[in-house]
GROMACS .gro file of C-alpha atoms in nm:
model
  469
    1MET     CA    1   0.653  -3.609 -11.273
    2SER     CA    2   0.789  -3.279 -11.401
    3GLY     CA    3   0.840  -2.936 -11.253
    4ARG     CA    4   0.542  -2.816 -11.450
    5GLU     CA    5   0.322  -3.072 -11.277
    6ARG     CA    6   0.449  -2.965 -10.934
    7GLY     CA    7   0.497  -2.589 -10.919
    8TRP     CA    8   0.811  -2.535 -10.718
    9SER     CA    9   0.727  -2.168 -10.672
   10ALA     CA   10   0.462  -2.286 -10.427
   11VAL     CA   11   0.714  -2.453 -10.195
   12PRO     CA   12   0.740  -2.270  -9.861
   13VAL     CA   13   1.108  -2.193  -9.908
   14GLY     CA   14   1.155  -1.925  -9.644
   15ARG     CA   15   1.320  -2.146  -9.387
   16THR     CA   16   1.467  -2.374  -9.653
   17TRP     CA   17   1.675  -2.116  -9.834
   18GLN     CA   18   1.776  -1.948  -9.509
   19VAL     CA   19   1.926  -2.280  -9.406
   20VAL     CA   20   2.108  -2.314  -9.738
   21ALA     CA   21   2.256  -1.967  -9.711
   22GLY     CA   22   2.371  -2.021  -9.354
   23SER     CA   23   2.472  -2.383  -9.368
   24ALA     CA   24   2.844  -2.317  -9.342
   25ALA     CA   25   2.793  -2.121  -9.022
   26ILE     CA   26   2.605  -2.404  -8.856
   27GLY     CA   27   2.831  -2.677  -8.986
   28LEU     CA   28   2.584  -2.853  -9.214
   29ALA     CA   29   2.817  -2.849  -9.514
   30VAL     CA   30   2.659  -3.046  -9.795
   31ALA     CA   31   2.358  -3.164  -9.597
   32ALA     CA   32   2.159  -2.843  -9.604
   33GLY     CA   33   2.206  -2.790  -9.975
   34ALA     CA   34   2.128  -3.146 -10.072
   35VAL     CA   35   1.830  -3.181  -9.843
   36ALA     CA   36   1.677  -2.838  -9.844
   37ALA     CA   37   1.740  -2.682 -10.185
   38ALA     CA   38   1.427  -2.753 -10.386
   39GLY     CA   39   1.459  -2.643 -10.745
   40PRO     CA   40   1.339  -2.701 -11.098
   41TRP     CA   41   1.326  -3.054 -11.226
   42GLU     CA   42   1.476  -3.183 -11.547
   43SER     CA   43   1.346  -3.514 -11.682
   44GLY     CA   44   1.182  -3.571 -11.346
   45GLN     CA   45   1.492  -3.507 -11.137
   46ARG     CA   46   1.565  -3.234 -10.884
   47THR     CA   47   1.881  -3.113 -11.056
   48ALA     CA   48   1.914  -2.797 -10.847
   49GLU     CA   49   1.961  -3.002 -10.532
   50ARG     CA   50   2.225  -3.217 -10.693
   51ALA     CA   51   2.412  -2.922 -10.840
   52TYR     CA   52   2.412  -2.732 -10.512
   53ALA     CA   53   2.545  -3.033 -10.323
   54ALA     CA   54   2.820  -3.081 -10.580
   55ALA     CA   55   2.921  -2.714 -10.562
   56ARG     CA   56   2.945  -2.730 -10.183
   57ASP     CA   57   3.182  -3.024 -10.227
   58HIS     CA   58   3.400  -2.815 -10.463
   59HIS     CA   59   3.299  -3.015 -10.768
   60GLY     CA   60   3.126  -2.922 -11.091
   61GLY     CA   61   2.758  -2.903 -11.179
   62ARG     CA   62   2.702  -3.272 -11.101
   63PRO     CA   63   2.831  -3.473 -10.808
   64ALA     CA   64   3.185  -3.591 -10.847
   65PRO     CA   65   3.189  -3.934 -11.006
   66GLY     CA   66   3.206  -4.212 -10.754
   67PRO     CA   67   3.482  -4.467 -10.765
   68ALA     CA   68   3.512  -4.673 -11.081
   69ALA     CA   69   3.310  -4.992 -11.061
   70PRO     CA   70   3.532  -5.248 -10.889
   71ALA     CA   71   3.619  -5.583 -11.031
   72PRO     CA   72   3.353  -5.845 -10.948
   73GLY     CA   73   3.383  -5.947 -10.587
   74ALA     CA   74   3.581  -5.639 -10.482
   75LEU     CA   75   3.433  -5.379 -10.251
   76PRO     CA   76   3.542  -5.017 -10.286
   77SER     CA   77   3.833  -4.903 -10.078
   78ALA     CA   78   3.724  -4.811  -9.729
   79ARG     CA   79   3.720  -4.439  -9.660
   80PRO     CA   80   3.763  -4.260  -9.329
   81ALA     CA   81   3.433  -4.276  -9.145
   82ALA     CA   82   3.222  -3.969  -9.210
   83PRO     CA   83   3.135  -3.746  -8.914
   84VAL     CA   84   2.779  -3.871  -8.918
   85LEU     CA   85   2.893  -4.216  -8.817
   86VAL     CA   86   3.045  -4.122  -8.482
   87PRO     CA   87   2.917  -4.320  -8.182
   88ALA     CA   88   2.573  -4.209  -8.074
   89ARG     CA   89   2.556  -3.993  -7.764
   90THR     CA   90   2.309  -3.761  -7.600
   91SER     CA   91   2.347  -3.386  -7.585
   92GLY     CA   92   2.526  -3.226  -7.294
   93SER     CA   93   2.207  -3.184  -7.097
   94GLY     CA   94   2.111  -3.546  -7.151
   95ALA     CA   95   1.797  -3.434  -7.337
   96PRO     CA   96   1.748  -3.496  -7.708
   97ALA     CA   97   1.830  -3.209  -7.939
   98ALA     CA   98   1.530  -3.294  -8.160
   99ALA     CA   99   1.163  -3.248  -8.064
  100PRO     CA  100   1.124  -3.320  -7.691
  101ALA     CA  101   1.156  -3.693  -7.631
  102ARG     CA  102   0.844  -3.703  -7.414
  103GLN     CA  103   0.636  -3.551  -7.691
  104LEU     CA  104   0.766  -3.801  -7.943
  105ASP     CA  105   0.712  -4.088  -7.699
  106ARG     CA  106   0.351  -3.984  -7.649
  107MET     CA  107   0.299  -3.965  -8.023
  108MET     CA  108   0.458  -4.308  -8.070
  109SER     CA  109   0.185  -4.459  -7.853
  110THR     CA  110  -0.104  -4.302  -8.043
  111ALA     CA  111  -0.397  -4.529  -8.121
  112GLY     CA  112  -0.339  -4.498  -8.494
  113LEU     CA  113  -0.012  -4.688  -8.477
  114GLY     CA  114   0.035  -5.061  -8.437
  115HIS     CA  115   0.145  -5.282  -8.151
  116VAL     CA  116   0.515  -5.239  -8.244
  117THR     CA  117   0.639  -4.884  -8.292
  118THR     CA  118   1.004  -4.788  -8.323
  119GLY     CA  119   1.200  -4.480  -8.420
  120ALA     CA  120   1.538  -4.311  -8.438
  121VAL     CA  121   1.650  -3.955  -8.514
  122VAL     CA  122   2.006  -3.851  -8.599
  123ASP     CA  123   2.146  -3.497  -8.613
  124VAL     CA  124   2.313  -3.494  -8.955
  125ALA     CA  125   2.570  -3.228  -8.866
  126ASP     CA  126   2.744  -3.421  -8.589
  127GLY     CA  127   2.600  -3.771  -8.602
  128ARG     CA  128   2.436  -3.765  -8.259
  129LEU     CA  129   2.150  -4.007  -8.204
  130VAL     CA  130   1.909  -3.752  -8.060
  131TYR     CA  131   1.604  -3.977  -8.024
  132ASP     CA  132   1.587  -4.352  -7.973
  133HIS     CA  133   1.262  -4.544  -7.933
  134GLY     CA  134   1.358  -4.905  -7.990
  135GLY     CA  135   1.582  -4.778  -8.266
  136ALA     CA  136   1.787  -5.099  -8.285
  137VAL     CA  137   1.480  -5.324  -8.316
  138ALA     CA  138   1.455  -5.461  -8.670
  139THR     CA  139   1.107  -5.503  -8.820
  140THR     CA  140   0.957  -5.522  -9.169
  141PRO     CA  141   1.066  -5.203  -9.350
  142ALA     CA  142   0.855  -5.233  -9.668
  143SER     CA  143   0.961  -4.990  -9.940
  144VAL     CA  144   1.212  -4.793  -9.731
  145THR     CA  145   1.435  -5.092  -9.809
  146LYS     CA  146   1.508  -4.904 -10.132
  147LEU     CA  147   1.725  -4.662  -9.931
  148ALA     CA  148   1.963  -4.950  -9.861
  149THR     CA  149   1.956  -5.059 -10.225
  150ALA     CA  150   2.027  -4.704 -10.339
  151VAL     CA  151   2.323  -4.652 -10.106
  152ALA     CA  152   2.479  -4.986 -10.201
  153ALA     CA  153   2.440  -4.925 -10.575
  154LEU     CA  154   2.581  -4.572 -10.568
  155GLU     CA  155   2.865  -4.666 -10.336
  156LEU     CA  156   2.974  -4.968 -10.537
  157LEU     CA  157   2.905  -4.855 -10.894
  158GLY     CA  158   2.923  -4.474 -10.874
  159PRO     CA  159   2.658  -4.218 -10.976
  160ASP     CA  160   2.766  -4.203 -11.341
  161HIS     CA  161   2.735  -4.577 -11.401
  162GLN     CA  162   2.496  -4.675 -11.683
  163LEU     CA  163   2.311  -4.997 -11.760
  164THR     CA  164   2.401  -5.122 -12.107
  165THR     CA  165   2.188  -5.316 -12.355
  166THR     CA  166   2.360  -5.444 -12.670
  167VAL     CA  167   2.272  -5.597 -13.003
  168VAL     CA  168   2.526  -5.840 -13.142
  169MET     CA  169   2.561  -6.043 -13.459
  170THR     CA  170   2.641  -6.407 -13.389
  171GLY     CA  171   2.622  -6.535 -13.747
  172PRO     CA  172   2.586  -6.413 -14.105
  173ALA     CA  173   2.214  -6.351 -14.059
  174ARG     CA  174   2.149  -6.374 -13.687
  175VAL     CA  175   2.125  -6.090 -13.434
  176VAL     CA  176   2.081  -6.121 -13.059
  177LEU     CA  177   1.937  -5.858 -12.827
  178VAL     CA  178   2.140  -5.888 -12.506
  179GLY     CA  179   1.977  -5.758 -12.190
  180GLY     CA  180   2.191  -5.563 -11.945
  181GLY     CA  181   1.942  -5.535 -11.661
  182ASP     CA  182   1.788  -5.201 -11.757
  183PRO     CA  183   1.414  -5.204 -11.675
  184THR     CA  184   1.377  -4.855 -11.825
  185LEU     CA  185   1.493  -4.966 -12.171
  186GLU     CA  186   1.332  -4.805 -12.475
  187LEU     CA  187   1.394  -4.967 -12.812
  188PRO     CA  188   1.333  -4.722 -13.102
  189ARG     CA  189   1.684  -4.573 -13.120
  190LEU     CA  190   1.851  -4.909 -13.055
  191ALA     CA  191   1.650  -5.067 -13.336
  192ALA     CA  192   1.730  -4.779 -13.574
  193ASP     CA  193   2.102  -4.808 -13.500
  194THR     CA  194   2.089  -5.184 -13.543
  195ALA     CA  195   1.912  -5.156 -13.878
  196ALA     CA  196   2.170  -4.906 -14.001
  197ALA     CA  197   2.455  -5.136 -13.896
  198LEU     CA  198   2.292  -5.433 -14.068
  199LYS     CA  199   2.241  -5.239 -14.390
  200ALA     CA  200   2.605  -5.134 -14.381
  201ARG     CA  201   2.690  -5.505 -14.373
  202LYS     CA  202   2.435  -5.573 -14.650
  203ALA     CA  203   2.250  -5.804 -14.412
  204THR     CA  204   1.883  -5.722 -14.459
  205ARG     CA  205   1.735  -6.067 -14.376
  206VAL     CA  206   1.799  -6.188 -14.021
  207THR     CA  207   1.667  -6.397 -13.738
  208VAL     CA  208   1.638  -6.239 -13.393
  209GLY     CA  209   1.735  -6.395 -13.062
  210TYR     CA  210   1.740  -6.254 -12.711
  211ASP     CA  211   1.975  -6.315 -12.420
  212THR     CA  212   1.866  -6.273 -12.057
  213SER     CA  213   2.165  -6.443 -11.895
  214TYR     CA  214   2.286  -6.122 -11.726
  215PHE     CA  215   2.047  -6.203 -11.439
  216SER     CA  216   2.000  -6.541 -11.275
  217GLY     CA  217   1.764  -6.709 -11.033
  218PRO     CA  218   1.384  -6.703 -11.030
  219LEU     CA  219   1.198  -6.442 -11.229
  220MET     CA  220   0.905  -6.419 -10.990
  221HIS     CA  221   0.919  -6.236 -10.660
  222PRO     CA  222   0.771  -6.429 -10.365
  223ILE     CA  223   0.462  -6.205 -10.390
  224GLY     CA  224   0.386  -6.375 -10.724
  225VAL     CA  225   0.208  -6.205 -11.012
  226ASN     CA  226   0.155  -5.849 -10.897
  227GLU     CA  227   0.086  -5.512 -11.057
  228ASN     CA  228   0.364  -5.358 -10.846
  229LEU     CA  229   0.645  -5.557 -11.010
  230ALA     CA  230   0.711  -5.729 -11.341
  231PRO     CA  231   0.891  -6.065 -11.355
  232VAL     CA  232   1.253  -5.974 -11.289
  233THR     CA  233   1.457  -6.030 -11.603
  234ALA     CA  234   1.764  -5.868 -11.758
  235LEU     CA  235   1.565  -5.768 -12.067
  236MET     CA  236   1.244  -5.570 -12.056
  237VAL     CA  237   1.099  -5.254 -12.205
  238ASP     CA  238   0.946  -4.984 -11.988
  239GLU     CA  239   0.931  -5.221 -11.688
  240GLY     CA  240   0.698  -5.452 -11.876
  241ARG     CA  241   0.414  -5.200 -11.838
  242LEU     CA  242   0.124  -5.257 -12.073
  243ASP     CA  243  -0.068  -4.933 -12.017
  244GLY     CA  244   0.190  -4.668 -12.109
  245SER     CA  245   0.232  -4.559 -11.748
  246SER     CA  246   0.568  -4.467 -11.597
  247ALA     CA  247   0.498  -4.517 -11.226
  248GLY     CA  248   0.266  -4.694 -10.988
  249PRO     CA  249   0.080  -5.024 -11.023
  250ALA     CA  250   0.011  -5.141 -11.377
  251GLN     CA  251  -0.069  -5.457 -11.566
  252ARG     CA  252   0.263  -5.617 -11.665
  253ALA     CA  253   0.385  -5.846 -11.939
  254GLN     CA  254   0.438  -6.190 -11.793
  255ASP     CA  255   0.721  -6.259 -12.041
  256PRO     CA  256   0.892  -5.918 -12.052
  257ALA     CA  257   1.196  -6.046 -12.239
  258GLY     CA  258   0.995  -6.218 -12.510
  259SER     CA  259   0.774  -5.911 -12.545
  260ALA     CA  260   1.079  -5.685 -12.574
  261ALA     CA  261   1.234  -5.906 -12.842
  262ALA     CA  262   0.908  -5.913 -13.039
  263GLU     CA  263   0.887  -5.535 -13.026
  264PHE     CA  264   1.250  -5.508 -13.135
  265ALA     CA  265   1.187  -5.735 -13.431
  266GLY     CA  266   0.890  -5.524 -13.533
  267LEU     CA  267   1.098  -5.208 -13.520
  268LEU     CA  268   1.368  -5.369 -13.733
  269ALA     CA  269   1.103  -5.456 -13.990
  270ALA     CA  270   0.984  -5.097 -13.990
  271HIS     CA  271   1.340  -4.995 -14.080
  272GLY     CA  272   1.352  -5.227 -14.380
  273ILE     CA  273   1.506  -5.536 -14.220
  274THR     CA  274   1.326  -5.863 -14.292
  275VAL     CA  275   1.299  -6.071 -13.976
  276LYS     CA  276   1.256  -6.444 -14.035
  277GLY     CA  277   1.044  -6.629 -13.780
  278SER     CA  278   0.978  -6.527 -13.421
  279PRO     CA  279   1.245  -6.419 -13.173
  280ARG     CA  280   1.381  -6.704 -12.961
  281PRO     CA  281   1.608  -6.726 -12.655
  282ALA     CA  282   1.975  -6.729 -12.754
  283ARG     CA  283   2.322  -6.648 -12.627
  284GLY     CA  284   2.499  -6.339 -12.752
  285SER     CA  285   2.845  -6.403 -12.608
  286GLY     CA  286   3.122  -6.356 -12.861
  287GLY     CA  287   2.905  -6.174 -13.112
  288ALA     CA  288   3.010  -5.863 -13.301
  289VAL     CA  289   2.850  -5.554 -13.150
  290LEU     CA  290   2.608  -5.379 -13.382
  291ALA     CA  291   2.447  -5.125 -13.151
  292VAL     CA  292   2.445  -5.019 -12.787
  293HIS     CA  293   2.186  -4.852 -12.564
  294ARG     CA  294   2.293  -4.692 -12.235
  295SER     CA  295   2.049  -4.601 -11.962
  296ALA     CA  296   2.034  -4.274 -11.777
  297ALA     CA  297   2.307  -4.233 -11.516
  298LEU     CA  298   2.267  -4.436 -11.200
  299SER     CA  299   2.216  -4.111 -11.006
  300ASP     CA  300   1.901  -4.047 -11.212
  301LEU     CA  301   1.780  -4.406 -11.179
  302VAL     CA  302   1.818  -4.389 -10.802
  303GLU     CA  303   1.622  -4.064 -10.787
  304ARG     CA  304   1.345  -4.217 -10.996
  305MET     CA  305   1.342  -4.531 -10.781
  306LEU     CA  306   1.304  -4.332 -10.460
  307THR     CA  307   1.068  -4.060 -10.582
  308ASN     CA  308   0.824  -4.304 -10.742
  309SER     CA  309   0.899  -4.604 -10.518
  310ASP     CA  310   0.989  -4.798 -10.830
  311ASN     CA  311   1.003  -5.168 -10.741
  312ASP     CA  312   1.138  -5.279 -11.080
  313LEU     CA  313   1.438  -5.049 -11.042
  314GLY     CA  314   1.482  -5.167 -10.684
  315GLU     CA  315   1.519  -5.527 -10.794
  316ALA     CA  316   1.732  -5.440 -11.098
  317LEU     CA  317   1.976  -5.229 -10.898
  318ALA     CA  318   2.014  -5.493 -10.628
  319ARG     CA  319   2.117  -5.737 -10.901
  320GLN     CA  320   2.364  -5.485 -11.042
  321VAL     CA  321   2.522  -5.468 -10.695
  322ALA     CA  322   2.535  -5.847 -10.686
  323ARG     CA  323   2.712  -5.872 -11.022
  324ALA     CA  324   2.966  -5.608 -10.922
  325SER     CA  325   3.024  -5.804 -10.600
  326GLY     CA  326   3.084  -6.132 -10.781
  327LEU     CA  327   2.758  -6.282 -10.655
  328PRO     CA  328   2.466  -6.433 -10.848
  329ALA     CA  329   2.239  -6.166 -10.992
  330SER     CA  330   1.932  -6.305 -10.818
  331PHE     CA  331   1.705  -6.211 -10.529
  332SER     CA  332   1.933  -6.383 -10.278
  333GLY     CA  333   2.254  -6.261 -10.442
  334GLY     CA  334   2.132  -5.902 -10.448
  335ALA     CA  335   2.025  -5.919 -10.085
  336ARG     CA  336   2.364  -6.053  -9.977
  337ALA     CA  337   2.554  -5.797 -10.184
  338VAL     CA  338   2.361  -5.497 -10.049
  339SER     CA  339   2.427  -5.611  -9.694
  340GLN     CA  340   2.800  -5.653  -9.765
  341VAL     CA  341   2.838  -5.302  -9.905
  342LEU     CA  342   2.651  -5.141  -9.616
  343ARG     CA  343   2.867  -5.321  -9.362
  344HIS     CA  344   3.177  -5.210  -9.550
  345VAL     CA  345   3.084  -4.841  -9.524
  346GLY     CA  346   3.003  -4.872  -9.155
  347VAL     CA  347   2.625  -4.861  -9.150
  348PRO     CA  348   2.495  -5.040  -8.838
  349LEU     CA  349   2.270  -5.335  -8.926
  350PRO     CA  350   2.124  -5.468  -8.598
  351GLY     CA  351   1.890  -5.756  -8.676
  352ALA     CA  352   1.898  -5.678  -9.050
  353SER     CA  353   1.773  -5.935  -9.298
  354PHE     CA  354   1.753  -5.865  -9.672
  355HIS     CA  355   1.552  -6.077  -9.913
  356ASP     CA  356   1.501  -5.841 -10.207
  357GLY     CA  357   1.590  -5.495 -10.333
  358SER     CA  358   1.245  -5.340 -10.339
  359GLY     CA  359   1.106  -5.410  -9.993
  360LEU     CA  360   0.807  -5.606 -10.118
  361ASP     CA  361   0.918  -5.913  -9.923
  362HIS     CA  362   0.759  -5.931  -9.575
  363ARG     CA  363   1.066  -6.119  -9.450
  364ASP     CA  364   1.293  -5.814  -9.488
  365ARG     CA  365   1.404  -5.666  -9.155
  366LEU     CA  366   1.567  -5.329  -9.085
  367ALA     CA  367   1.598  -5.115  -8.774
  368PRO     CA  368   1.520  -4.741  -8.759
  369VAL     CA  369   1.879  -4.664  -8.662
  370THR     CA  370   1.997  -4.833  -8.983
  371LEU     CA  371   1.768  -4.617  -9.196
  372ALA     CA  372   1.857  -4.294  -9.016
  373ARG     CA  373   2.229  -4.369  -9.048
  374LEU     CA  374   2.190  -4.448  -9.418
  375LEU     CA  375   2.042  -4.102  -9.472
  376ALA     CA  376   2.306  -3.934  -9.259
  377LEU     CA  377   2.576  -4.114  -9.457
  378ALA     CA  378   2.424  -3.982  -9.780
  379ALA     CA  379   2.469  -3.628  -9.644
  380ALA     CA  380   2.826  -3.683  -9.528
  381PRO     CA  381   3.095  -3.462  -9.688
  382GLY     CA  382   3.303  -3.771  -9.759
  383HIS     CA  383   3.031  -3.936  -9.968
  384PRO     CA  384   2.923  -3.703 -10.249
  385GLU     CA  385   2.846  -4.008 -10.463
  386LEU     CA  386   2.548  -4.077 -10.235
  387ARG     CA  387   2.382  -3.738 -10.276
  388PRO     CA  388   2.112  -3.873 -10.515
  389VAL     CA  389   1.969  -4.063 -10.218
  390LEU     CA  390   1.873  -3.728 -10.069
  391SER     CA  391   1.768  -3.554 -10.389
  392GLY     CA  392   1.551  -3.853 -10.480
  393LEU     CA  393   1.344  -3.846 -10.163
  394PRO     CA  394   0.980  -3.747 -10.220
  395VAL     CA  395   0.901  -3.396 -10.091
  396ALA     CA  396   0.611  -3.358  -9.851
  397ALA     CA  397   0.295  -3.235 -10.026
  398PHE     CA  398   0.474  -3.193 -10.359
  399THR     CA  399   0.639  -3.494 -10.523
  400GLY     CA  400   0.627  -3.868 -10.567
  401THR     CA  401   0.470  -4.081 -10.298
  402LEU     CA  402   0.436  -3.779 -10.067
  403SER     CA  403   0.249  -3.562 -10.317
  404ASP     CA  404  -0.082  -3.625 -10.141
  405ARG     CA  405   0.050  -3.621  -9.785
  406TYR     CA  406   0.129  -3.325  -9.557
  407ARG     CA  407  -0.116  -3.100  -9.742
  408GLY     CA  408  -0.163  -2.788  -9.528
  409SER     CA  409   0.104  -2.905  -9.284
  410ALA     CA  410   0.390  -2.695  -9.153
  411ALA     CA  411   0.615  -2.975  -9.278
  412ALA     CA  412   0.511  -2.933  -9.642
  413GLY     CA  413   0.826  -2.889  -9.848
  414LEU     CA  414   1.050  -2.947  -9.546
  415VAL     CA  415   1.009  -3.319  -9.492
  416HIS     CA  416   1.180  -3.525  -9.762
  417ALA     CA  417   1.111  -3.892  -9.703
  418LYS     CA  418   1.071  -4.243  -9.838
  419THR     CA  419   0.760  -4.425  -9.727
  420GLY     CA  420   0.681  -4.794  -9.703
  421THR     CA  421   0.350  -4.977  -9.691
  422LEU     CA  422   0.266  -5.346  -9.681
  423THR     CA  423  -0.022  -5.523  -9.514
  424GLY     CA  424   0.029  -5.453  -9.143
  425THR     CA  425   0.341  -5.242  -9.205
  426ASN     CA  426   0.379  -4.864  -9.232
  427THR     CA  427   0.714  -4.686  -9.231
  428ILE     CA  428   0.871  -4.351  -9.313
  429ALA     CA  429   1.237  -4.249  -9.325
  430GLY     CA  430   1.383  -3.922  -9.442
  431THR     CA  431   1.518  -3.582  -9.350
  432THR     CA  432   1.376  -3.255  -9.229
  433VAL     CA  433   1.494  -2.909  -9.128
  434THR     CA  434   1.423  -2.785  -8.776
  435ALA     CA  435   1.317  -2.435  -8.674
  436ASP     CA  436   1.675  -2.352  -8.573
  437GLY     CA  437   1.824  -2.477  -8.902
  438ARG     CA  438   1.943  -2.825  -8.810
  439VAL     CA  439   1.901  -3.114  -9.055
  440LEU     CA  440   1.771  -3.432  -8.896
  441ALA     CA  441   1.760  -3.781  -9.043
  442PHE     CA  442   1.475  -3.987  -8.903
  443ALA     CA  443   1.300  -4.321  -8.932
  444PHE     CA  444   0.969  -4.421  -8.776
  445MET     CA  445   0.823  -4.771  -8.817
  446THR     CA  446   0.506  -4.943  -8.705
  447GLN     CA  447   0.372  -5.297  -8.734
  448GLY     CA  448   0.017  -5.420  -8.690
  449ALA     CA  449  -0.170  -5.091  -8.733
  450PRO     CA  450  -0.542  -5.161  -8.779
  451ASP     CA  451  -0.584  -4.886  -9.038
  452SER     CA  452  -0.312  -4.795  -9.288
  453GLY     CA  453  -0.442  -4.442  -9.345
  454ALA     CA  454  -0.447  -4.365  -8.974
  455ALA     CA  455  -0.096  -4.507  -8.937
  456GLU     CA  456   0.035  -4.289  -9.220
  457ALA     CA  457  -0.121  -3.982  -9.062
  458ALA     CA  458   0.038  -4.065  -8.726
  459LEU     CA  459   0.380  -4.117  -8.884
  460ASP     CA  460   0.345  -3.787  -9.069
  461LYS     CA  461   0.275  -3.609  -8.742
  462LEU     CA  462   0.595  -3.754  -8.594
  463ALA     CA  463   0.800  -3.614  -8.880
  464THR     CA  464   0.615  -3.284  -8.856
  465ALA     CA  465   0.698  -3.258  -8.487
  466LEU     CA  466   1.067  -3.264  -8.576
  467THR     CA  467   1.032  -2.955  -8.797
  468ALA     CA  468   0.900  -2.757  -8.501
  469SER     CA  469   1.184  -2.856  -8.269
   0.00000   0.00000   0.00000
C-alpha cells in the first residue's frame, strides 16, 4: 500500500505533531517521533517516522545500523536495560496513569469479548505498568506473535541485514539457484545477471538445479495447506503467490522452490541461454558465484510483515534468527531462537510458548505484559535498531490491517497496532498517544469470543479509551 492509496493529509495530526514537537519536554525522546510522526510512504514504508526517530537518536536519515550479525550461536552483547524495562509500579496516587482502571475493567467484561480477557498498559516514557488485568496470563496471541519475531530479528541481525539469494556454477555447464530464505524474491534481474555472467564464460548451454538447504525441517505449517501461508522453503518467488497479489490470502504454489527454479530457467532462456532438461534439486556449496540478489533491508521487511500481517515473512524471519543463533532453521528452531533473544534483552515471558514465527499456531502463548514490554523496548533510546517495529505498526483507519477499523473514531491515526485473529482468538497490541501527550504501549487479548467482529470492536474501544485518558 502506498501513500497515494492512503492520503496522509487526511490524518488528524493536530495532537500527533504537537506531541512530536514537545516530546523532549515530556521526556518521550524517540518514542513520540517513532510512534506519532505519520509521513509519506516510500515503497510502502513510513520513512518519515523512521527518519525522525533516527534524528532524535543523533543518527542520520535512517536508524543507526544495529550490531553486526553475530556468529552462529552467539547472542548480541547485553546492553544496559532501557528505562522502559524498570520494575512495574503504580503511580504515586496508586491509581493508573492511563484511562481510569475502573473504566477499562468495565470494558474488559463487555459481552462482545470472550470468557478470558487480559490486558496490560505501559507508559513508554518511564516504563510504569499503568494498567494490569491479568497481564501476566499467557494465552493464544495469534498474529501479534509477529512483534516478538520482529524484535528478535532486528536485535540479532540488525536493521540493515539483507537476505541473499545466489546463483553458482558447480560444473562446466551446470548452474544452481541457491535459496537464502527470502520469500520476497523476484527473479528478472537475477536471471539477467546470471545470463550475462554465463555468456562472459561462453557457457550458453546449461542445466539448472536449485538448493533449498538453507532451511530445514518440515515445509508445512501445522495448519496444513492454507491461503495464508505458502510451504516454508528457503527458495520461493513472491511468497509463492499465484494471483499477482502482494498481501492477504492467496492461492499458493505447493512446490514454491520448484516453481521458482522453473521460472528462473525460463528467464535464462529468454536471455539466450539454452537450458537442458527441467530444473532439479541440487547442492550449490562450493560453486563459483555468478550472480547475487539481495532483499530489501530487514527494517523494510519487518515493516511489511507488521503492516500487512505477512505470515510468510514471519516464518522466514524466525528461521533467520534460528540460523544466526546456531539452531536449526525450522519451526521449532525459530521458536526457540526468538525466545532466547527476547530473554537476553530482558523482555518478561511469563507462560510464553513459541511454536512458529507468524502466530498461526494455536499452541503459541504470550501474555499481554510481554507484548506491551516488547513495544516499549522498541521505543527505548538504547534500542534504535528496533524502531521499525513501531513504524511498521498499522495505523488506525489508514493502513494495513487497521485500514478498515477505527473509521470515525477519535483514535483514528493515533492508535498504531498489530492485530491477531484466529478461531476463538482476538488480540491487539500497539501504541497510542494520550490527550496529555503520553505514549502508551498496550496489549488486550480475548479468548472464546462468540463473534469475531464484536470482539474486534470491543478491543478497538479499549484502545480508543486510552487516547482519551
